Coordinates of N, CA and C in Angstrom, one line a residue:
S1 N 47.4 57.0 24.3 CA 47.5 58.2 25.0 C 48.8 58.9 24.7
Y2 N 48.7 60.3 24.7 CA 49.9 61.1 24.5 C 49.8 62.4 25.4
R3 N 50.9 62.9 25.6 CA 51.0 64.1 26.5 C 51.6 65.3 25.7
I4 N 50.9 66.4 25.7 CA 51.4 67.7 25.2 C 51.4 68.6 26.3
G5 N 52.6 69.0 26.8 CA 52.7 69.9 28.0 C 52.2 69.1 29.2
N6 N 51.2 69.7 29.9 CA 50.7 69.0 31.1 C 49.4 68.3 30.8
N7 N 49.0 68.2 29.5 CA 47.7 67.6 29.2 C 47.9 66.2 28.6
L8 N 47.1 65.3 29.2 CA 47.1 63.9 28.7 C 46.0 63.6 27.8
F9 N 46.2 63.1 26.6 CA 45.2 62.8 25.6 C 45.2 61.3 25.3
G10 N 44.1 60.9 24.8 CA 44.0 59.5 24.3 C 42.8 58.8 25.0
N11 N 42.9 57.5 25.0 CA 41.8 56.6 25.5 C 41.9 56.4 27.0
G12 N 42.9 56.9 27.7 CA 43.0 56.8 29.1 C 43.5 55.4 29.5
Q13 N 43.8 54.5 28.6 CA 44.3 53.2 29.0 C 45.8 53.3 28.9
G14 N 46.5 52.4 29.7 CA 47.9 52.5 29.8 C 48.3 53.3 30.9
N15 N 49.5 53.2 31.3 CA 49.9 54.0 32.5 C 50.5 55.3 32.1
D16 N 50.7 56.2 33.0 CA 51.2 57.5 32.7 C 52.6 57.5 32.1
D17 N 53.5 56.5 32.5 CA 54.8 56.5 32.0 C 54.8 56.2 30.5
D18 N 53.8 55.4 30.0 CA 53.7 55.1 28.6 C 53.4 56.3 27.8
A19 N 52.5 57.2 28.4 CA 52.0 58.4 27.7 C 53.2 59.4 27.6
V20 N 54.0 59.5 28.6 CA 55.1 60.4 28.6 C 56.1 60.0 27.5
K21 N 56.3 58.7 27.2 CA 57.3 58.2 26.2 C 56.8 58.5 24.8
Q22 N 55.6 58.5 24.6 CA 55.0 58.7 23.2 C 55.1 60.2 22.9
T23 N 55.4 60.5 21.7 CA 55.5 61.9 21.3 C 54.9 62.1 19.9
L24 N 54.5 63.3 19.6 CA 54.1 63.6 18.2 C 55.3 64.0 17.4
S25 N 55.3 63.7 16.2 CA 56.4 64.1 15.3 C 55.9 64.5 13.9
L26 N 56.6 65.4 13.3 CA 56.2 65.9 12.0 C 56.2 64.8 11.0
F27 N 55.1 64.6 10.3 CA 54.9 63.6 9.3 C 55.2 64.2 7.9
Q28 N 54.7 65.4 7.7 CA 54.9 66.0 6.4 C 54.6 67.5 6.5
N29 N 55.4 68.3 5.8 CA 55.2 69.7 5.7 C 54.9 70.1 4.2
V30 N 53.8 70.7 3.9 CA 53.4 71.0 2.6 C 53.0 72.5 2.5
R31 N 53.3 73.1 1.3 CA 52.9 74.5 1.0 C 51.4 74.4 0.5
T32 N 50.6 75.3 0.9 CA 49.2 75.4 0.5 C 49.0 76.4 -0.6
I33 N 50.1 77.1 -1.0 CA 50.1 78.1 -2.0 C 51.2 77.9 -3.0
P34 N 51.1 78.4 -4.2 CA 52.2 78.2 -5.2 C 53.5 78.8 -4.7
E35 N 54.6 78.3 -5.2 CA 56.0 78.8 -4.7 C 56.2 80.3 -4.9
G36 N 55.6 80.9 -5.9 CA 55.9 82.3 -6.2 C 55.1 83.3 -5.3
F37 N 54.2 82.8 -4.5 CA 53.3 83.7 -3.7 C 54.0 83.7 -2.3
P38 N 54.2 84.9 -1.8 CA 54.8 85.1 -0.5 C 54.0 84.5 0.7
Q39 N 54.6 83.6 1.5 CA 53.8 82.9 2.5 C 53.3 83.9 3.6
K40 N 54.1 85.0 3.8 CA 53.7 85.9 4.8 C 52.4 86.7 4.5
M41 N 52.0 86.6 3.2 CA 50.7 87.3 2.8 C 49.6 86.3 2.8
N42 N 49.7 85.2 3.3 CA 48.6 84.2 3.4 C 48.5 83.5 4.7
T43 N 47.2 83.2 5.1 CA 46.9 82.4 6.2 C 45.9 81.3 5.8
C44 N 46.1 80.2 6.4 CA 45.1 79.1 6.0 C 43.8 79.2 6.9
G45 N 42.7 78.9 6.3 CA 41.5 78.9 7.0 C 41.1 77.5 7.3
R46 N 40.1 76.9 6.6 CA 39.6 75.6 6.9 C 40.5 74.5 6.3
I47 N 40.6 73.4 6.9 CA 41.2 72.2 6.4 C 40.2 71.1 6.5
T48 N 40.0 70.3 5.4 CA 39.1 69.2 5.5 C 39.6 68.1 4.6
V49 N 39.1 66.8 5.0 CA 39.4 65.7 4.2 C 38.0 65.4 3.5
H50 N 38.1 65.2 2.2 CA 36.9 64.8 1.5 C 36.4 63.4 2.0
S51 N 35.1 63.2 1.9 CA 34.5 62.0 2.4 C 35.0 60.7 1.8
S52 N 35.6 60.8 0.6 CA 36.2 59.7 0.0 C 37.5 59.3 0.6
G53 N 38.1 60.2 1.3 CA 39.5 60.1 1.9 C 40.6 60.2 0.9
R54 N 40.2 60.6 -0.3 CA 41.2 60.7 -1.4 C 41.8 62.1 -1.6
F55 N 41.2 63.1 -1.0 CA 41.6 64.5 -1.2 C 41.6 65.2 0.2
V56 N 42.5 66.2 0.3 CA 42.5 67.1 1.4 C 42.4 68.5 0.8
L57 N 41.5 69.3 1.3 CA 41.4 70.7 0.8 C 41.7 71.7 1.9
V58 N 42.3 72.8 1.5 CA 42.6 73.9 2.4 C 42.2 75.2 1.8
S59 N 41.6 76.1 2.6 CA 41.3 77.4 2.1 C 42.5 78.4 2.4
N60 N 42.9 79.2 1.5 CA 44.0 80.2 1.6 C 43.5 81.6 1.6
R61 N 43.5 82.2 2.8 CA 43.1 83.7 2.9 C 44.3 84.5 2.6
G62 N 44.3 85.3 1.5 CA 45.4 86.0 1.0 C 45.7 85.7 -0.4
H63 N 45.9 84.4 -0.6 CA 46.0 83.9 -2.0 C 44.6 83.7 -2.6
D64 N 43.5 83.7 -1.8 CA 42.1 83.6 -2.2 C 41.9 82.4 -3.1
S65 N 42.3 81.2 -2.5 CA 42.2 80.0 -3.3 C 41.9 78.8 -2.4
L66 N 41.5 77.7 -3.0 CA 41.5 76.4 -2.3 C 42.6 75.6 -2.9
S67 N 43.3 74.9 -2.0 CA 44.3 73.9 -2.4 C 43.7 72.6 -2.3
V68 N 43.9 71.8 -3.4 CA 43.4 70.4 -3.3 C 44.6 69.5 -3.4
F69 N 44.8 68.7 -2.4 CA 45.9 67.7 -2.4 C 45.3 66.3 -2.6
K70 N 46.0 65.5 -3.3 CA 45.6 64.0 -3.4 C 46.3 63.4 -2.2
V71 N 45.7 62.3 -1.7 CA 46.2 61.5 -0.6 C 46.7 60.2 -1.1
D72 N 48.0 59.9 -0.8 CA 48.5 58.6 -1.2 C 47.9 57.5 -0.3
S73 N 47.2 56.5 -0.9 CA 46.5 55.6 -0.2 C 47.4 54.6 0.6
V74 N 48.7 54.5 0.3 CA 49.6 53.6 1.1 C 50.3 54.4 2.2
T75 N 50.9 55.6 1.9 CA 51.7 56.3 2.9 C 50.8 57.3 3.7
G76 N 49.7 57.8 3.0 CA 48.9 58.9 3.7 C 49.5 60.2 3.4
K77 N 50.6 60.3 2.7 CA 51.1 61.6 2.4 C 50.3 62.3 1.3
L78 N 50.4 63.7 1.4 CA 49.7 64.6 0.4 C 50.6 64.8 -0.7
Y79 N 50.1 64.9 -2.0 CA 50.9 65.1 -3.1 C 50.1 65.8 -4.2
D80 N 50.7 66.3 -5.3 CA 50.1 66.9 -6.4 C 49.1 68.0 -6.1
P81 N 49.5 69.0 -5.4 CA 48.6 70.1 -5.1 C 48.1 70.9 -6.3
K82 N 46.8 71.2 -6.3 CA 46.2 72.0 -7.4 C 45.6 73.3 -6.7
F83 N 45.6 74.4 -7.3 CA 45.2 75.6 -6.7 C 44.0 76.2 -7.5
Y84 N 42.9 76.5 -6.8 CA 41.7 77.0 -7.5 C 41.3 78.3 -6.9
H85 N 41.2 79.4 -7.7 CA 40.7 80.6 -7.1 C 39.3 80.5 -6.7
T86 N 38.9 81.2 -5.6 CA 37.6 81.1 -5.0 C 36.6 82.1 -5.6
R87 N 37.1 82.9 -6.5 CA 36.3 83.9 -7.2 C 35.7 84.9 -6.2
G88 N 36.6 85.2 -5.1 CA 36.2 86.1 -4.1 C 37.4 86.3 -3.2
S89 N 37.2 87.2 -2.1 CA 38.3 87.5 -1.2 C 38.1 86.8 0.1
T90 N 39.2 86.3 0.7 CA 39.2 85.7 2.0 C 38.2 84.5 2.1
P91 N 38.5 83.4 1.6 CA 37.7 82.2 1.7 C 37.7 81.7 3.2
R92 N 36.8 82.2 3.9 CA 36.7 81.9 5.4 C 36.4 80.5 5.7
H93 N 35.4 79.9 4.9 CA 34.9 78.6 5.2 C 34.4 78.0 3.9
F94 N 34.4 76.7 3.8 CA 33.8 76.0 2.7 C 33.3 74.6 3.2
Q95 N 32.3 74.1 2.4 CA 31.7 72.8 2.9 C 31.2 72.1 1.6
F96 N 31.3 70.7 1.8 CA 30.8 69.9 0.7 C 29.3 69.6 1.0
D97 N 28.5 69.4 0.0 CA 27.2 68.9 0.2 C 27.3 67.4 0.6
P98 N 26.2 66.8 1.0 CA 26.3 65.3 1.4 C 26.8 64.4 0.3
S99 N 26.6 64.7 -0.9 CA 27.1 63.8 -2.0 C 28.6 63.9 -2.2
G100 N 29.2 65.1 -1.8 CA 30.6 65.3 -2.0 C 30.9 65.9 -3.4
Q101 N 29.9 66.1 -4.2 CA 30.0 66.6 -5.5 C 29.9 68.1 -5.7
W102 N 29.4 68.8 -4.7 CA 29.2 70.2 -4.7 C 30.0 70.9 -3.6
L103 N 30.7 72.0 -3.8 CA 31.5 72.7 -2.8 C 31.0 74.1 -2.8
I104 N 30.6 74.5 -1.5 CA 30.1 75.9 -1.3 C 31.2 76.6 -0.6
V105 N 31.6 77.8 -1.1 CA 32.7 78.6 -0.5 C 32.2 79.9 0.0
A106 N 32.5 80.3 1.2 CA 32.1 81.6 1.8 C 33.3 82.5 1.7
N107 N 33.2 83.5 0.8 CA 34.3 84.5 0.7 C 33.9 85.7 1.5
Q108 N 34.6 85.8 2.7 CA 34.2 86.8 3.7 C 34.3 88.2 3.3
D109 N 35.5 88.6 2.7 CA 35.7 90.0 2.4 C 35.2 90.5 1.1
S110 N 34.6 89.6 0.3 CA 33.9 90.1 -0.9 C 32.4 89.8 -0.8
N111 N 32.0 89.5 0.4 CA 30.5 89.3 0.6 C 29.8 88.4 -0.4
S112 N 30.4 87.2 -0.5 CA 29.8 86.3 -1.5 C 29.9 84.9 -1.2
I113 N 29.0 84.1 -1.6 CA 29.0 82.6 -1.6 C 29.1 82.2 -3.0
K114 N 30.0 81.3 -3.3 CA 30.2 80.7 -4.6 C 30.0 79.2 -4.6
V115 N 29.5 78.6 -5.7 CA 29.2 77.2 -5.7 C 30.1 76.6 -6.8
F116 N 30.8 75.5 -6.5 CA 31.7 74.8 -7.4 C 31.3 73.4 -7.5
Q117 N 31.6 72.7 -8.6 CA 31.4 71.3 -8.8 C 32.7 70.6 -8.5
F118 N 32.7 69.6 -7.7 CA 34.0 68.9 -7.4 C 34.0 67.5 -8.1
N119 N 35.1 67.3 -8.9 CA 35.2 66.1 -9.6 C 35.7 65.0 -8.7
L120 N 34.9 64.0 -8.5 CA 35.2 62.9 -7.5 C 36.4 62.1 -8.0
S121 N 36.7 62.1 -9.2 CA 37.8 61.3 -9.7 C 39.2 62.0 -9.7
T122 N 39.2 63.3 -10.0 CA 40.4 64.0 -10.1 C 40.6 65.0 -9.0
G123 N 39.5 65.5 -8.3 CA 39.7 66.5 -7.4 C 39.6 67.9 -8.0
A124 N 39.4 68.0 -9.2 CA 39.3 69.3 -9.9 C 38.0 70.0 -9.4
I125 N 38.1 71.4 -9.4 CA 37.0 72.2 -9.0 C 36.6 73.1 -10.1
D126 N 35.3 73.1 -10.5 CA 34.8 73.9 -11.5 C 33.7 74.9 -11.0
Y127 N 33.9 76.1 -11.3 CA 32.8 77.1 -10.9 C 31.5 76.9 -11.7
T128 N 30.4 76.9 -11.0 CA 29.1 76.6 -11.6 C 28.5 77.9 -12.2
G129 N 29.0 79.1 -11.8 CA 28.4 80.3 -12.2 C 27.4 80.8 -11.2
N130 N 27.1 80.0 -10.1 CA 26.2 80.5 -9.1 C 26.9 81.2 -8.0
T131 N 26.4 82.5 -7.8 CA 27.0 83.4 -6.8 C 25.8 84.0 -6.0
Y132 N 26.0 84.1 -4.7 CA 25.0 84.6 -3.8 C 25.7 85.7 -3.0
A133 N 25.0 86.9 -3.0 CA 25.5 88.1 -2.2 C 25.1 87.9 -0.8
V134 N 26.1 87.8 0.1 CA 25.9 87.6 1.5 C 26.8 88.5 2.3
P135 N 26.4 89.3 3.2 CA 27.3 90.1 4.0 C 28.2 89.3 4.9
S136 N 29.5 89.4 4.6 CA 30.6 88.8 5.4 C 30.3 87.4 5.8
P137 N 30.1 86.4 4.9 CA 29.8 85.0 5.3 C 31.1 84.4 5.9
N138 N 30.9 83.7 7.0 CA 32.0 83.0 7.6 C 31.7 81.6 8.0
F139 N 30.6 81.0 7.7 CA 30.3 79.6 7.9 C 29.2 79.1 7.0
V140 N 29.4 77.9 6.4 CA 28.4 77.3 5.5 C 28.1 75.9 6.1
C141 N 26.8 75.6 6.1 CA 26.4 74.3 6.5 C 25.5 73.7 5.5
C142 N 25.7 72.5 5.0 CA 24.9 71.9 4.0 C 24.2 70.6 4.6
F143 N 23.0 70.4 4.3 CA 22.3 69.2 4.8 C 21.2 68.8 3.8
A144 N 20.8 67.5 3.8 CA 19.7 67.1 3.1 C 18.5 67.3 4.0
P145 N 17.5 68.0 3.5 CA 16.3 68.3 4.4 C 15.5 67.0 4.6
R146 N 14.9 67.0 5.8 CA 14.1 65.9 6.2 C 12.6 66.3 6.1
S147 N 11.7 65.4 6.1 CA 10.3 65.6 6.1 C 9.9 66.5 7.2
P148 N 9.1 67.6 7.0 CA 8.6 68.4 8.2 C 7.8 67.6 9.2
S149 N 7.2 66.5 8.7 CA 6.3 65.7 9.6 C 7.2 64.9 10.6
V150 N 8.5 64.7 10.2 CA 9.4 63.9 11.1 C 10.2 64.8 12.0
D151 N 10.7 65.9 11.5 CA 11.6 66.8 12.3 C 11.2 68.2 12.0
S152 N 11.2 69.0 13.1 CA 11.0 70.5 12.9 C 12.2 71.0 12.4
D153 N 12.2 72.3 11.8 CA 13.4 72.9 11.4 C 14.4 73.1 12.5
E154 N 13.9 73.4 13.7 CA 14.8 73.6 14.8 C 15.6 72.4 15.2
Q155 N 14.9 71.2 15.1 CA 15.5 70.0 15.4 C 16.6 69.7 14.4
V156 N 16.3 69.8 13.1 CA 17.2 69.5 12.0 C 18.4 70.4 12.1
L157 N 18.2 71.7 12.3 CA 19.3 72.7 12.4 C 20.2 72.3 13.6
G158 N 19.6 72.0 14.7 CA 20.4 71.7 16.0 C 21.2 70.5 15.8
R159 N 20.6 69.5 15.2 CA 21.3 68.2 15.1 C 22.4 68.2 14.0
D160 N 22.1 68.9 12.8 CA 23.0 68.8 11.7 C 24.1 69.9 11.7
C161 N 23.8 71.0 12.4 CA 24.7 72.1 12.3 C 25.3 72.6 13.6
E162 N 24.7 72.1 14.7 CA 25.2 72.4 16.0 C 25.3 73.9 16.3
N163 N 24.5 74.7 15.6 CA 24.6 76.2 15.8 C 23.2 76.7 15.3
K164 N 22.4 77.2 16.2 CA 21.1 77.6 15.9 C 21.0 79.1 15.5
M165 N 22.1 79.9 15.5 CA 22.0 81.3 15.2 C 22.2 81.5 13.7
F166 N 21.1 81.4 13.0 CA 21.2 81.7 11.6 C 20.3 82.9 11.2
R167 N 20.8 83.5 10.2 CA 20.2 84.8 9.7 C 19.2 84.5 8.6
F168 N 19.6 83.7 7.6 CA 18.7 83.5 6.5 C 19.1 82.2 5.8
M169 N 18.2 81.8 4.8 CA 18.4 80.6 4.1 C 18.2 80.9 2.6
I170 N 19.0 80.3 1.8 CA 18.9 80.4 0.3 C 18.5 79.0 -0.2
Q171 N 17.5 79.0 -1.1 CA 17.1 77.7 -1.7 C 17.8 77.6 -3.0
F172 N 18.4 76.5 -3.3 CA 19.1 76.3 -4.6 C 18.1 75.9 -5.7
D173 N 18.5 76.1 -6.9 CA 17.8 75.4 -8.0 C 18.1 73.9 -8.0
I174 N 17.1 73.1 -7.7 CA 17.3 71.7 -7.5 C 18.0 71.1 -8.7
S175 N 17.7 71.5 -10.0 CA 18.3 70.9 -11.1 C 19.8 71.1 -11.2
L176 N 20.3 72.1 -10.4 CA 21.7 72.4 -10.4 C 22.4 71.3 -9.5
V177 N 21.9 71.0 -8.4 CA 22.6 70.1 -7.5 C 22.0 68.8 -7.2
G178 N 21.0 68.5 -7.9 CA 20.4 67.1 -7.8 C 19.6 67.0 -6.5
D179 N 19.3 65.8 -6.1 CA 18.4 65.6 -5.0 C 19.2 65.5 -3.7
S180 N 20.5 65.5 -3.6 CA 21.2 65.3 -2.4 C 21.2 66.5 -1.5
I181 N 21.0 67.7 -2.1 CA 21.0 68.9 -1.3 C 20.0 69.9 -1.8
L182 N 19.2 70.4 -1.0 CA 18.2 71.3 -1.5 C 18.3 72.7 -0.9
F183 N 19.1 72.9 0.2 CA 19.2 74.1 0.9 C 20.6 74.4 1.2
L184 N 21.0 75.7 1.2 CA 22.2 76.1 1.7 C 22.0 77.0 2.9
L185 N 22.5 76.8 4.1 CA 22.3 77.6 5.2 C 23.6 78.4 5.5
L186 N 23.5 79.7 5.7 CA 24.6 80.5 6.0 C 24.5 81.0 7.4
F187 N 25.6 80.8 8.1 CA 25.6 81.1 9.5 C 26.6 82.3 9.7
L188 N 26.2 83.3 10.4 CA 27.0 84.4 10.7 C 27.2 84.5 12.2
I189 N 28.4 84.6 12.6 CA 28.6 84.8 14.0 C 28.2 86.2 14.4
I190 N 27.4 86.3 15.4 CA 26.9 87.6 15.8 C 27.7 88.2 16.9

């Protein structure tokens, strides 16, 4: 358990005195944009850890990029950042497909969704050439579809995306992304 201000967090075990003694401390501070780019012109969007645990990705609104950091398996520290342009403006959200090999990026201010291939060994991102025109996208959800006889679309959306307000769906060329993902759902906050 730990306390931030008047809030107690954790598993609830231990006494209140132990929680007060524990504190959070800075582990590491990293830049998500190159040194030459002014920090005041950038804000970070989404931060996620790749399912392999080997990479951390951050979207940069302003620099219009994704930063990919390697994770040191011993210390847990981030190192060797690489920066990849999202081929659009204001990368609001991004999501991996279930295989972790495909990265879908929602560029909010350029009204586009871009598809990238993610190298599982190096963390490099390569643009596939697939672009979808979408008005102001701000959330992407990927899932492997289930058989209609087992789950209705509403049940699948509710369970996998926890947000049933969707406007439309785009079907991918299956030869592009393999069998692990067949649909891209775009969610727009209304």
